[in-house]
Short mmCIF file of C-alpha atoms in Angstrom, two decimals:
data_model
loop_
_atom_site.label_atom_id
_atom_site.label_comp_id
_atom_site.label_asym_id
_atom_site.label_seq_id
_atom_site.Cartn_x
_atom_site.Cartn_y
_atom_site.Cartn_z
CA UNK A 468 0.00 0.00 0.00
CA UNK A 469 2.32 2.84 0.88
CA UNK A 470 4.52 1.08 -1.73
CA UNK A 471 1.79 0.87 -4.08
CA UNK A 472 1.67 4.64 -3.24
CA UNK A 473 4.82 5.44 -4.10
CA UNK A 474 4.97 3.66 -7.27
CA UNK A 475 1.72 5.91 -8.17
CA UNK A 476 3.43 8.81 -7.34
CA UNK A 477 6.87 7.70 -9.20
CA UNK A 478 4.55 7.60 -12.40
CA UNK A 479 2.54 10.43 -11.84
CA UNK A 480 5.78 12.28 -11.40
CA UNK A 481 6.85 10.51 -15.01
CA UNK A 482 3.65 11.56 -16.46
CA UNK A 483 4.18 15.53 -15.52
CA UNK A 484 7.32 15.19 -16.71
CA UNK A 485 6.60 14.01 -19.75
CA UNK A 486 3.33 16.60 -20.10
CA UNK A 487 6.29 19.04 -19.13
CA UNK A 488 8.88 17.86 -22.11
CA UNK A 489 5.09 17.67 -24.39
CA UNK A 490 4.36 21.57 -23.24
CA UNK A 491 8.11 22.58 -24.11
CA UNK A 492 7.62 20.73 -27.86
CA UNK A 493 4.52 22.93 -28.32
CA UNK A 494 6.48 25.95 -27.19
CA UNK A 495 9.08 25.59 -29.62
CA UNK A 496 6.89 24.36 -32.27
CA UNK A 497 4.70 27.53 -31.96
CA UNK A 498 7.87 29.58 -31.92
CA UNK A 499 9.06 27.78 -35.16
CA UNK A 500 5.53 28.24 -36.85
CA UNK A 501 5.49 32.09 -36.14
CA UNK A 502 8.88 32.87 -37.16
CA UNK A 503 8.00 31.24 -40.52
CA UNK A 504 5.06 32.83 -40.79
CA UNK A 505 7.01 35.94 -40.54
CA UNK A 506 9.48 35.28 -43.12
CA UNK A 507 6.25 34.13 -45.43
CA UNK A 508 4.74 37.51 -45.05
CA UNK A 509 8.40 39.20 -45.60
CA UNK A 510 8.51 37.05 -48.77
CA UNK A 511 5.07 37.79 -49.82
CA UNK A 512 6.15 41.78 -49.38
CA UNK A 513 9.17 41.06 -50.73
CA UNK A 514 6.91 39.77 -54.30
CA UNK A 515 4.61 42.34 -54.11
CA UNK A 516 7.65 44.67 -54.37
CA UNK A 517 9.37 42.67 -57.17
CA UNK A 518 5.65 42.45 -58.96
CA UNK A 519 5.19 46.29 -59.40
CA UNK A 520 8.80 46.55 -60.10
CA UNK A 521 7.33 44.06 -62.89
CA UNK A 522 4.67 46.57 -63.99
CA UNK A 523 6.93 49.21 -64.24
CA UNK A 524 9.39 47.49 -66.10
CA UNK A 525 6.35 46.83 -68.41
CA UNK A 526 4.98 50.12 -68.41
CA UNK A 527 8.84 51.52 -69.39
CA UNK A 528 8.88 49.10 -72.16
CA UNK A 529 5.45 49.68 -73.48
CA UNK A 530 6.49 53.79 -73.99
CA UNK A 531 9.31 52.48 -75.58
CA UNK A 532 7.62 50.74 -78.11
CA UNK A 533 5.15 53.49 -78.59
CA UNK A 534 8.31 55.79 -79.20
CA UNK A 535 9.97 53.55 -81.49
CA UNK A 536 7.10 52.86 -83.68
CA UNK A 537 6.32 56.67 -83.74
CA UNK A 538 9.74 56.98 -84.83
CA UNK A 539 9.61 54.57 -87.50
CA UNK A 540 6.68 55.87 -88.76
CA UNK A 541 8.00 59.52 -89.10
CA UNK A 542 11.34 57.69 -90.64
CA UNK A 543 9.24 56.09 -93.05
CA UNK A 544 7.50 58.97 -93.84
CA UNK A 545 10.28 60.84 -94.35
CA UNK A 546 12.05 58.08 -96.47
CA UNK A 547 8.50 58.24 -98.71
CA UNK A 548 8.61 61.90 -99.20
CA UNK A 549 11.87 61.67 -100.02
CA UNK A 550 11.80 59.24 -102.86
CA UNK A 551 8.19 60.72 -103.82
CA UNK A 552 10.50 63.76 -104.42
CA UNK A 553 13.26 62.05 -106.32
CA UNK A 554 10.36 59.80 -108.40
CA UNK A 555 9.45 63.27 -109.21
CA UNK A 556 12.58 64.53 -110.48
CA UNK A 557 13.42 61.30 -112.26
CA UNK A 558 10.07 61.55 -113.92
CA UNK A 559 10.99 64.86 -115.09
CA UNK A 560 14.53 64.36 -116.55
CA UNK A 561 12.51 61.73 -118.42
CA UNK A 562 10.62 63.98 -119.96
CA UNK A 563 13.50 66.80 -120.37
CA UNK A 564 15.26 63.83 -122.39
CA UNK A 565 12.19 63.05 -124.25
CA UNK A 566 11.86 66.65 -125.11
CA UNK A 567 15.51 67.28 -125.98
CA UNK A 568 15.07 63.76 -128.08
CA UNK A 569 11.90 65.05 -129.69
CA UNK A 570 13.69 68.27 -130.46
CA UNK A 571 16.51 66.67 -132.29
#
């Protein structure tokens, strides 16, 4: 009986003990679990950063392109009137030769 009693109390002692080591796990698990959670939300700020960093990027190349295709089209343009121009003047020494050949 008392040794009966003192084996009870020799587990129950082994039981809190364990409970104790059990409670400590949970500690340190709930530690681990909230410092990832904080690097998750660091990472998640970190790719909302990097995803408007994106858009920008985007937006800068999109006025590019509008640039360079208003460039090209004032290049071309240009390049049209030009040989429009020399068409023109071809057109008439064609005719100035004709003329001069008719003449002869």
């Amino acid at each position: 009986t008392e040794e009966r009693a003192s084996q009870w109390e020799r587990r129950v002692e082994a039981v809190e003990r364990q409970v104790a080591a059990a409670e400590d796990e949970a500690h340190n698990l709930q530690d681990n679990l909230s410092a990832s959670e904080a690097k998750l939300t660091d990472v998640e700020v970190k790719l909302t950063e990097a995803e408007h960093k994106l858009t920008e990027a985007d937006a800068k190349l999109y006025a590019a392109e509008v640039k360079l295709a208003e460039s090209d089209a004032k290049w071309c343009a240009e390049a049209e009137h030009e040989l429009t121009e020399s068409d023109a003047q071809l057109c008439a020494a064609h005719a100035a030769a004709a003329t001069n050949e008719a003449a002869l």
